[in-house]
XYZ file of C-alpha atoms in Angstrom:
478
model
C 38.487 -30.641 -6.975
C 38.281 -28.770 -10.108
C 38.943 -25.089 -10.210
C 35.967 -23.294 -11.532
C 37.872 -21.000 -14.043
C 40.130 -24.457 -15.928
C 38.715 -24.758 -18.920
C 38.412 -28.105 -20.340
C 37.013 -28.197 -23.741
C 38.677 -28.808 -26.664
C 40.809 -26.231 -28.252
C 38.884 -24.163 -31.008
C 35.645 -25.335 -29.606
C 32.873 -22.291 -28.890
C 31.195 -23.218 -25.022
C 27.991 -24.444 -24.757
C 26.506 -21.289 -23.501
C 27.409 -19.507 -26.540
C 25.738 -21.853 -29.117
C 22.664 -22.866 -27.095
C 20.183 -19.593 -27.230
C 18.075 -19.192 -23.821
C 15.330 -21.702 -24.268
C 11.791 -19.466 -24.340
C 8.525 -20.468 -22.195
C 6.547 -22.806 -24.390
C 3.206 -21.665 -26.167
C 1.208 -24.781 -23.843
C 3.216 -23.353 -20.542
C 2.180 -19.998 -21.302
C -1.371 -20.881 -21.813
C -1.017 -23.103 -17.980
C 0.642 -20.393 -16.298
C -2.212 -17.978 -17.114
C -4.846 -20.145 -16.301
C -3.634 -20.892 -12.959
C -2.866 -16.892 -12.096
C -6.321 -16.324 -13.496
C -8.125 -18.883 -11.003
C -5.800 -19.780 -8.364
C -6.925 -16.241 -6.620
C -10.754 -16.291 -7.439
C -11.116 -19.652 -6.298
C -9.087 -18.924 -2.855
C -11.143 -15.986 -2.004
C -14.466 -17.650 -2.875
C -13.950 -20.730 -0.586
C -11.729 -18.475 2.249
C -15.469 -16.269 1.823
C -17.289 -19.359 2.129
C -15.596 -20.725 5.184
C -15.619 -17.211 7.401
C -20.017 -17.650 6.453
C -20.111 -20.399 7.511
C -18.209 -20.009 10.522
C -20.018 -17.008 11.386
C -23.374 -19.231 10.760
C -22.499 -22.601 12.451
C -21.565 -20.102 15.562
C -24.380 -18.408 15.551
C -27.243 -18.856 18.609
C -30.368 -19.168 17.008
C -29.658 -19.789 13.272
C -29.889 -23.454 11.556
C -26.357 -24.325 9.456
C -26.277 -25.542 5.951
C -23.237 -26.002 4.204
C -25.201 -25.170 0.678
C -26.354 -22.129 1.800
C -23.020 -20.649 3.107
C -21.612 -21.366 -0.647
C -24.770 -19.605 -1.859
C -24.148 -16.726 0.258
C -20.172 -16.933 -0.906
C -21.079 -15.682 -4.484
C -22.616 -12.002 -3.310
C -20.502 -12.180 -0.694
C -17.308 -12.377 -2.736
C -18.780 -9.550 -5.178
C -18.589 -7.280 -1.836
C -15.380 -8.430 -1.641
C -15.089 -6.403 -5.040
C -17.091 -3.521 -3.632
C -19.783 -4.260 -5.918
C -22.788 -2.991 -4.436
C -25.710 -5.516 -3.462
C -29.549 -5.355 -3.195
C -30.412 -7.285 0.083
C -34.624 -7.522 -0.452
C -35.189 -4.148 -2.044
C -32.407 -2.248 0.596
C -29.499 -1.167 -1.078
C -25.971 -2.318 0.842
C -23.218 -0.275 -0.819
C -21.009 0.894 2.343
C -19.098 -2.640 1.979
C -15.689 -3.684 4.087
C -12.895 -2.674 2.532
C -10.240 -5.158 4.958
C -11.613 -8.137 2.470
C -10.819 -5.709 -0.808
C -7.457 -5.280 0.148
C -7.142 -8.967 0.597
C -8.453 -10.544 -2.455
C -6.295 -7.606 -4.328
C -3.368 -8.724 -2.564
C -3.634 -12.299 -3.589
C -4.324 -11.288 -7.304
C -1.459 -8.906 -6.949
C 0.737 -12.053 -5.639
C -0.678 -14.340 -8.481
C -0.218 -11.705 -11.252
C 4.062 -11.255 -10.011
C 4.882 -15.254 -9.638
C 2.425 -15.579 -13.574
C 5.103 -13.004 -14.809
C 7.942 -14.898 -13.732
C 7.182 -17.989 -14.586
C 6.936 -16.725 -18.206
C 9.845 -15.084 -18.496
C 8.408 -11.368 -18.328
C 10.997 -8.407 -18.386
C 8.969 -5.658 -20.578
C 5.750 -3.959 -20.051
C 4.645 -5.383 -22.650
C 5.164 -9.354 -21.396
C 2.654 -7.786 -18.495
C -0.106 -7.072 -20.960
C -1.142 -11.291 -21.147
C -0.757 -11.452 -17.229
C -3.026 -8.270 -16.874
C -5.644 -9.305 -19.762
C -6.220 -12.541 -18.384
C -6.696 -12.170 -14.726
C -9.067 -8.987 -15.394
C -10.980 -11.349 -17.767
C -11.630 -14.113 -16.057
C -12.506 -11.767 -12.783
C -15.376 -10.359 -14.874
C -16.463 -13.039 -16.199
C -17.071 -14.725 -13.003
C -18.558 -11.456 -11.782
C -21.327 -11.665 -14.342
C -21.666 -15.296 -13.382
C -23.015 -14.937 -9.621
C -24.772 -12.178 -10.810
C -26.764 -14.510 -12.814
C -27.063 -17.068 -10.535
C -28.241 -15.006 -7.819
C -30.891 -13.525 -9.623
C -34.381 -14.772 -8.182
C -32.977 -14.468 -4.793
C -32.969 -11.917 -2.141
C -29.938 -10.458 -2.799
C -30.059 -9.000 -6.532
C -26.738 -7.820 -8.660
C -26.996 -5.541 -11.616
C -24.765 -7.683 -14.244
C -22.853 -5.043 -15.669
C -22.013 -3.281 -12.559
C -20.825 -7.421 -11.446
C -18.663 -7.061 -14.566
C -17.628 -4.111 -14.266
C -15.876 -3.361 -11.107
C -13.966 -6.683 -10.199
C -12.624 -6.945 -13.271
C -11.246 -2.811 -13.073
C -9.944 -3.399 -9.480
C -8.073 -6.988 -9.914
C -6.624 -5.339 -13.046
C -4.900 -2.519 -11.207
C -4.290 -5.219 -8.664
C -2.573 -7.256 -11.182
C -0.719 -4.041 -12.547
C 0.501 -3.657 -9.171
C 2.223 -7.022 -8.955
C 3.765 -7.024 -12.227
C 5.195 -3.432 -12.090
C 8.247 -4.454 -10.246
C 8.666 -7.763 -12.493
C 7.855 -6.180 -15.442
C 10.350 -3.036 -14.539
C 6.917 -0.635 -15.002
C 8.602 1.761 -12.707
C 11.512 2.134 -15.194
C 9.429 2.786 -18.031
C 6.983 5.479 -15.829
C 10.653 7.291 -14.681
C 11.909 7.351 -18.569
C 8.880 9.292 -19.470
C 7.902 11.510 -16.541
C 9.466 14.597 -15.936
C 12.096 14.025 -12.765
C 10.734 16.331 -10.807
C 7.047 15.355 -11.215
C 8.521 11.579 -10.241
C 9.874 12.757 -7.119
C 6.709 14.575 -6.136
C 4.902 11.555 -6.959
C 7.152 9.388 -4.361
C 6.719 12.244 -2.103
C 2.702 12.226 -2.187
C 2.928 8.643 -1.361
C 4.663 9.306 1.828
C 2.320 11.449 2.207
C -0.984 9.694 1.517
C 0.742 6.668 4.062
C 0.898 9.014 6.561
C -2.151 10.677 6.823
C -3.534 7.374 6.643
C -1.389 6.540 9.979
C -2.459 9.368 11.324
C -6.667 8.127 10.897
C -5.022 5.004 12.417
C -3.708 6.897 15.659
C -6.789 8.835 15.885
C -9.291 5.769 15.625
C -7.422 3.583 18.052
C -7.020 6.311 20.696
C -10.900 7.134 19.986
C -11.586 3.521 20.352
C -9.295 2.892 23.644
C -11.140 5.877 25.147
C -14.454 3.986 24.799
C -13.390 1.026 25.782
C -16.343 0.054 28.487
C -18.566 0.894 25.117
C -16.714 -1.522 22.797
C -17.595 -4.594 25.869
C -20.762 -3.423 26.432
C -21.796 -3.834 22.882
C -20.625 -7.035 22.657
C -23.546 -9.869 23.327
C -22.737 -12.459 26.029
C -23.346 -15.529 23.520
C -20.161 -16.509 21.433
C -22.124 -16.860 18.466
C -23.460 -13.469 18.010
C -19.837 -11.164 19.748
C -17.953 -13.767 17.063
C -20.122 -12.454 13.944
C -19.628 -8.932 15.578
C -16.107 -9.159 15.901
C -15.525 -10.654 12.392
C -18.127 -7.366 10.573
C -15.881 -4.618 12.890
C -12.104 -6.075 11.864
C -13.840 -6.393 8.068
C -14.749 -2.937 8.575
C -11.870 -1.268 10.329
C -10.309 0.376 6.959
C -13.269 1.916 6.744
C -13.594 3.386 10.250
C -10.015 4.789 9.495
C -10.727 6.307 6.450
C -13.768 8.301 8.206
C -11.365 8.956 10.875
C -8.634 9.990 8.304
C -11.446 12.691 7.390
C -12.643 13.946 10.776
C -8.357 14.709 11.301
C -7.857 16.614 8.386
C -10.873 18.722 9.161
C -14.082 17.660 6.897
C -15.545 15.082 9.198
C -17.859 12.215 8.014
C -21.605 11.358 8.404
C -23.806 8.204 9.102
C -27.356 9.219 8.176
C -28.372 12.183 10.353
C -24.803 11.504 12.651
C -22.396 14.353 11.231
C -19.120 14.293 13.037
C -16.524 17.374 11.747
C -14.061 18.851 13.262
C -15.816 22.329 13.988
C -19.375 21.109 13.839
C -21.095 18.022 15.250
C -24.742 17.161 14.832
C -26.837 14.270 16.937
C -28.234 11.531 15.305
C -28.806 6.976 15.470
C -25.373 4.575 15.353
C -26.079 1.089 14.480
C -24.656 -1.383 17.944
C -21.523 -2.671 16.390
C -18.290 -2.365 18.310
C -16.018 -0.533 15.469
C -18.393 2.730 15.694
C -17.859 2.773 19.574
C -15.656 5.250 19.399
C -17.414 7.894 17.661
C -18.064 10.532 20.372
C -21.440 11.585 21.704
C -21.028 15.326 21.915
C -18.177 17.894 20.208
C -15.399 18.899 22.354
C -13.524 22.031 22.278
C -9.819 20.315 22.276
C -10.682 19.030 18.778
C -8.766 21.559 16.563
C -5.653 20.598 17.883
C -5.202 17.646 16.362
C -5.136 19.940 13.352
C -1.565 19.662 14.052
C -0.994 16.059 12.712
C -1.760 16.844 9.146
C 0.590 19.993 9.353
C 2.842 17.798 10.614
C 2.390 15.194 7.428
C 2.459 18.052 5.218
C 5.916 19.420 6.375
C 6.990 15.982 6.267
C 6.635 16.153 2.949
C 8.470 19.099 2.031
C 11.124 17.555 4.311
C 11.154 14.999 1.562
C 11.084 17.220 -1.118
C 13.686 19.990 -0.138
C 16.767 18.014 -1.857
C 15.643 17.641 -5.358
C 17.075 20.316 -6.681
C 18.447 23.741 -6.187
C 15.303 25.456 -8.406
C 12.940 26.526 -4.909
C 10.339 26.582 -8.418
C 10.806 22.923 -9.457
C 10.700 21.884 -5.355
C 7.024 23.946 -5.086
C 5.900 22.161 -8.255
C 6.840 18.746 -6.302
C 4.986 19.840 -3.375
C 1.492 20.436 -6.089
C 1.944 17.507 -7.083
C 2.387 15.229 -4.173
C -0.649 17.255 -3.160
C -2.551 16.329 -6.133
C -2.021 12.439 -5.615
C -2.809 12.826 -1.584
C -5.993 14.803 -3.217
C -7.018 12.277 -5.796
C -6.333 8.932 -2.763
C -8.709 10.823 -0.991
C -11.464 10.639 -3.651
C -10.635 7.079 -3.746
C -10.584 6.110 -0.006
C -13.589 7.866 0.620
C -15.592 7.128 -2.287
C -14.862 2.884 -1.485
C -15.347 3.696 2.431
C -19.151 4.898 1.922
C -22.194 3.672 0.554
C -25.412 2.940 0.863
C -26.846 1.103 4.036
C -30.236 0.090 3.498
C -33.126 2.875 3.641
C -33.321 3.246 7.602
C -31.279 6.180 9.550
C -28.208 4.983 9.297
C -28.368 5.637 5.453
C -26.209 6.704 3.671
C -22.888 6.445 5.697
C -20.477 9.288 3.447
C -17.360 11.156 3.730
C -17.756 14.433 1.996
C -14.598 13.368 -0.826
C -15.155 16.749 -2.692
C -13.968 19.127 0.502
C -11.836 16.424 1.822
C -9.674 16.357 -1.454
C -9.436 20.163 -1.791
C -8.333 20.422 2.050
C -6.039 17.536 2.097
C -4.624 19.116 -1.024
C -3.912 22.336 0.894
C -2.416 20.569 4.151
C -0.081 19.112 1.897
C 0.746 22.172 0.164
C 0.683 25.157 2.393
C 3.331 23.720 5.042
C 5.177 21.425 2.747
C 5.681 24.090 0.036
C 6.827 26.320 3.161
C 9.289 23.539 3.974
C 10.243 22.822 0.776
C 11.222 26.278 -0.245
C 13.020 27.451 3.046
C 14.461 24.522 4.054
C 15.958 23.593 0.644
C 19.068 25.360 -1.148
C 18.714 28.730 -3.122
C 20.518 29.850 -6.077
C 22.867 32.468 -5.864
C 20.554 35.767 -6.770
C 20.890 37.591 -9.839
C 21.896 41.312 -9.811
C 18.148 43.646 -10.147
C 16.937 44.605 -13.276
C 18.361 43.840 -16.961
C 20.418 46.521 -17.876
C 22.348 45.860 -15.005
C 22.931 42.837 -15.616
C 24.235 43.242 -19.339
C 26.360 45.934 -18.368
C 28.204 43.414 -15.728
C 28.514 41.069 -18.685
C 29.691 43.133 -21.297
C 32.338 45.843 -18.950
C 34.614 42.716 -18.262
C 35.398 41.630 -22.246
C 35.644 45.359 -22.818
C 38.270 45.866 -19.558
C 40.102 42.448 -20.846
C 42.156 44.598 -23.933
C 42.964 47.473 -21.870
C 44.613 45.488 -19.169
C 46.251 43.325 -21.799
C 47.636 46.481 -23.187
C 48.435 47.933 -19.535
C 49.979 44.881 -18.860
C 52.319 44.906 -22.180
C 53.065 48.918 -21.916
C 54.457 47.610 -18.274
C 56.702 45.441 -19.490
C 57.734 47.655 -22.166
C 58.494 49.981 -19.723
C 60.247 47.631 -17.692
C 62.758 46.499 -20.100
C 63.540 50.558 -21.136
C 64.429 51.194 -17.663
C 66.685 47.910 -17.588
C 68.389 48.621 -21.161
C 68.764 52.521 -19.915
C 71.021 52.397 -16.957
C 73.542 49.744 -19.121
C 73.858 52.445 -22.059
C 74.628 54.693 -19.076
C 76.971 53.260 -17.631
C 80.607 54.683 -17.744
C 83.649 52.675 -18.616
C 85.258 51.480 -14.997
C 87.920 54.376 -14.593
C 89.791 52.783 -12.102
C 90.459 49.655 -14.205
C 91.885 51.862 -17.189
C 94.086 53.833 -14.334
C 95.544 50.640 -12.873
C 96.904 49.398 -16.627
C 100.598 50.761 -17.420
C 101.063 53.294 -20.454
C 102.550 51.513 -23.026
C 106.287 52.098 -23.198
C 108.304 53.115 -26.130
C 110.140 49.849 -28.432
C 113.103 50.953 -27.072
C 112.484 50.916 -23.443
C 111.080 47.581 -24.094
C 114.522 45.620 -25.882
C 116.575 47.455 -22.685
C 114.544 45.780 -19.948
C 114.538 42.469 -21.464
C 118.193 42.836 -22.391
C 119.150 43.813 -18.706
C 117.231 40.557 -17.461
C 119.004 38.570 -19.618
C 122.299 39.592 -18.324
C 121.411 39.294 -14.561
C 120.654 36.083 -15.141
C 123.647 35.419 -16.515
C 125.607 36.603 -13.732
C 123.689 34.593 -11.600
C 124.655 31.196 -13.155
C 128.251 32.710 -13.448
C 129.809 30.832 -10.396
C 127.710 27.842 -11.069
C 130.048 27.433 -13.969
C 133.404 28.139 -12.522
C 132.977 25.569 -9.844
């Protein structure tokens, strides 16, 4: 077996990699690739829409099937797909589902990512083709059924049909190339930091308040339970098409119950539901509304508690950023702005007309629900945020303090140089001082003999000359 680093090529010879460029999508691929992310999803969701009406249709009790007119029916029915709002005989129908909206944006989201790869996109501006196309061809087929179904009982005004799916599969579309296309990059390298991580934050945010509509609608829903089977009919046919219009309407119902948590409340024609007021009024018989209670209870405020509880989440998230407690509450406004502005958008999609009977219109007050979500966002997150988060070290009051403090040091820094040298100075005249002081050693200069007269000197050395000489005397006479 060959070891993957030998290399074998000649000597002198460049590899392959270097002299072959990376081979770019062709013009005729390009053109294929678009196509199919442009139809692939519209054509899915038309026949999935078909099938589910004619499911509904062949199950039904005492309806006849025909296979034409559930593909009739598919081309309004996919424009509520697009929340584009319908005239059924004269009665306006704009409180569509919003579970089939999520769908259809999900496969367009899909198509619009695995378009981008395929051709080789890494900018934004590769995403720009992906985007253009699968908006395009949306609208286009928008206009289309709303052609075709004119004449018929269900009328479409054109340019709303062109309109609206071709704005929502665009942002669908931007939503599946951002990753591919490295959008977030691009959105980080321009915003401010801080305004990024607010945005992240207000996300968090948005998710849970939506989990918290979630918690509240299911418990609602389990509460009522004998209501729920009771509205149910006993034939298949018509609990099947009931049970297919309340799971195609379930976003909905949690977006209205999203808005009865956080305080507002919502309304279906005279029916107003709010947390601290409740007025009596007509529910149409379908099983997703079973849950809506009959009369207000006190215990209702407390589940005030669960958007306090998102809102401190998010300073939670928040309180790390940075040091600044400033640049952490201007986070917290603006994850509050983007929970604000999602609940424009949730609310505005979840309503609509329905028809011109008493359950008209079905609404969630989105003006008071934005400025109150806003502030359960703000009030305990920016509490969070700010307490919970590290503080600089505080500055010493008022300004001529403060200069003082900053100028008394460089001013001190000469003196103590000089302190410091006069020391030393010092230091070095009481070494030198006690040495000039010092007296000779007196009992060194006692110890040494007084020098002795010449004379003295020639007798001693003559005397030990002779006693040595007497000394070797008998030496020699032996």
């Amino acid at each position: 077996m060959k070891l993957l680093t030998r290399d074998e090529r000649p000597p002198g010879e460049e590899p392959v990699s270097d002299l072959v460029p990376e081979l770019e999508v062709s013009r005729a691929k390009r053109v294929r690739v678009l196509l199919a992310a442009a139809c692939s999803p519209l054509l899915f969701s038309f026949t999935a829409i078909a099938a589910v009406l004619a499911m509904v249709s062949f199950a039904a009790d005492r309806s006849r099937f025909s296979a034409t007119g559930a593909v009739l029916a598919a081309g309004p029915g996919w424009l509520a797909s697009w929340q584009v709002e319908l005239d059924l005989g004269g009665h306006p129908l704009g409180v569509l589902p919003l579970l089939p909206t999520l769908l259809v944006g999900w496969l367009v989201a899909r198509a619009a990512a695995r378009a981008a790869r395929r051709c080789g996109g890494r900018t934004p501006a590769d995403a720009v083709p992906v985007v253009t196309v699968i908006a395009g061809a949306h609208a286009l087929f928008g206009v289309l059924v709303a052609l075709l179904a004119g004449g018929s009982p269900v009328d479409v005004n054109p340019l709303t049909a062109f309109c609206v799916p071709g704005l929502l599969s665009g942002l669908a579309a931007i939503a599946g190339v951002a990753k591919v296309c490295g959008l977030p990059a691009a959105v980080r390298d321009r915003f401010d930091p801080v305004a990024v991580q607010g945005l992240k934050a207000g996300a968090l945010g948005l998710a849970a308040l939506i989990a918290c509509g979630a918690v509240v609608f299911t418990a609602a829903t389990a509460l009522s339970w004998s209501t729920v089977d009771r509205l149910f009919e006993p034939g298949f046919g018509a609990s099947f098409g009931l049970f297919v219009l309340s799971v195609a309407y379930l976003p909905n119902a949690v977006v209205a119950a999203l808005s009865f948590t956080t305080g507002p409340g919502f309304s279906v024609g005279s029916l107003t539901v709010g947390m601290f007021g409740y007025q009596e009024g007509q529910l149409p018989g379908v099983p997703v509304l079973a849950g809506i209670p009959s009369q207000h209870a006190v215990w209702w405020p407390a589940l005030l508690v669960l958007p306090a509880l998102v809102g401190a989440l998010v300073g939670w998230r928040i309180r790390a950023i940075d040091e600044d407690p400033m640049l952490r509450m201007r986070a917290v406004a603006v994850a509050g702005a983007l929970v604000a502005f999602g609940c424009v958008i949730l609310g505005t999609l979840s309503g609509g007309r329905l028809g011109d009977g008493p359950f008209d219109p079905v609404s969630v007050p989105v003006g008071v629900a934005s400025v109150i979500a806003f502030c359960w966002i703000v009030v305990p997150g920016g509490f969070v945020a700010f307490f919970a988060g590290a503080h600089e070290a505080p500055e010493p009051p008022g300004e001529p303090e403060v200069e003082e403090d900053l100028v008394e040091p460089e001013e001190d820094e000469p003196a103590e140089e000089e302190t410091e040298a006069e020391a030393e100075e010092s230091a070095e005249d009481v070494d030198e001082a006690p040495a000039e002081e010092e007296p000779e050693p007196e009992p060194e200069a006692e110890s040494e003999p007084e020098p002795e007269p010449d004379g003295a000197v020639d007798d001693a050395v003559t005397e030990s000359t002779e006693g040595s000489g007497d000394e070797s005397a008998p030496g020699d006479d032996r």
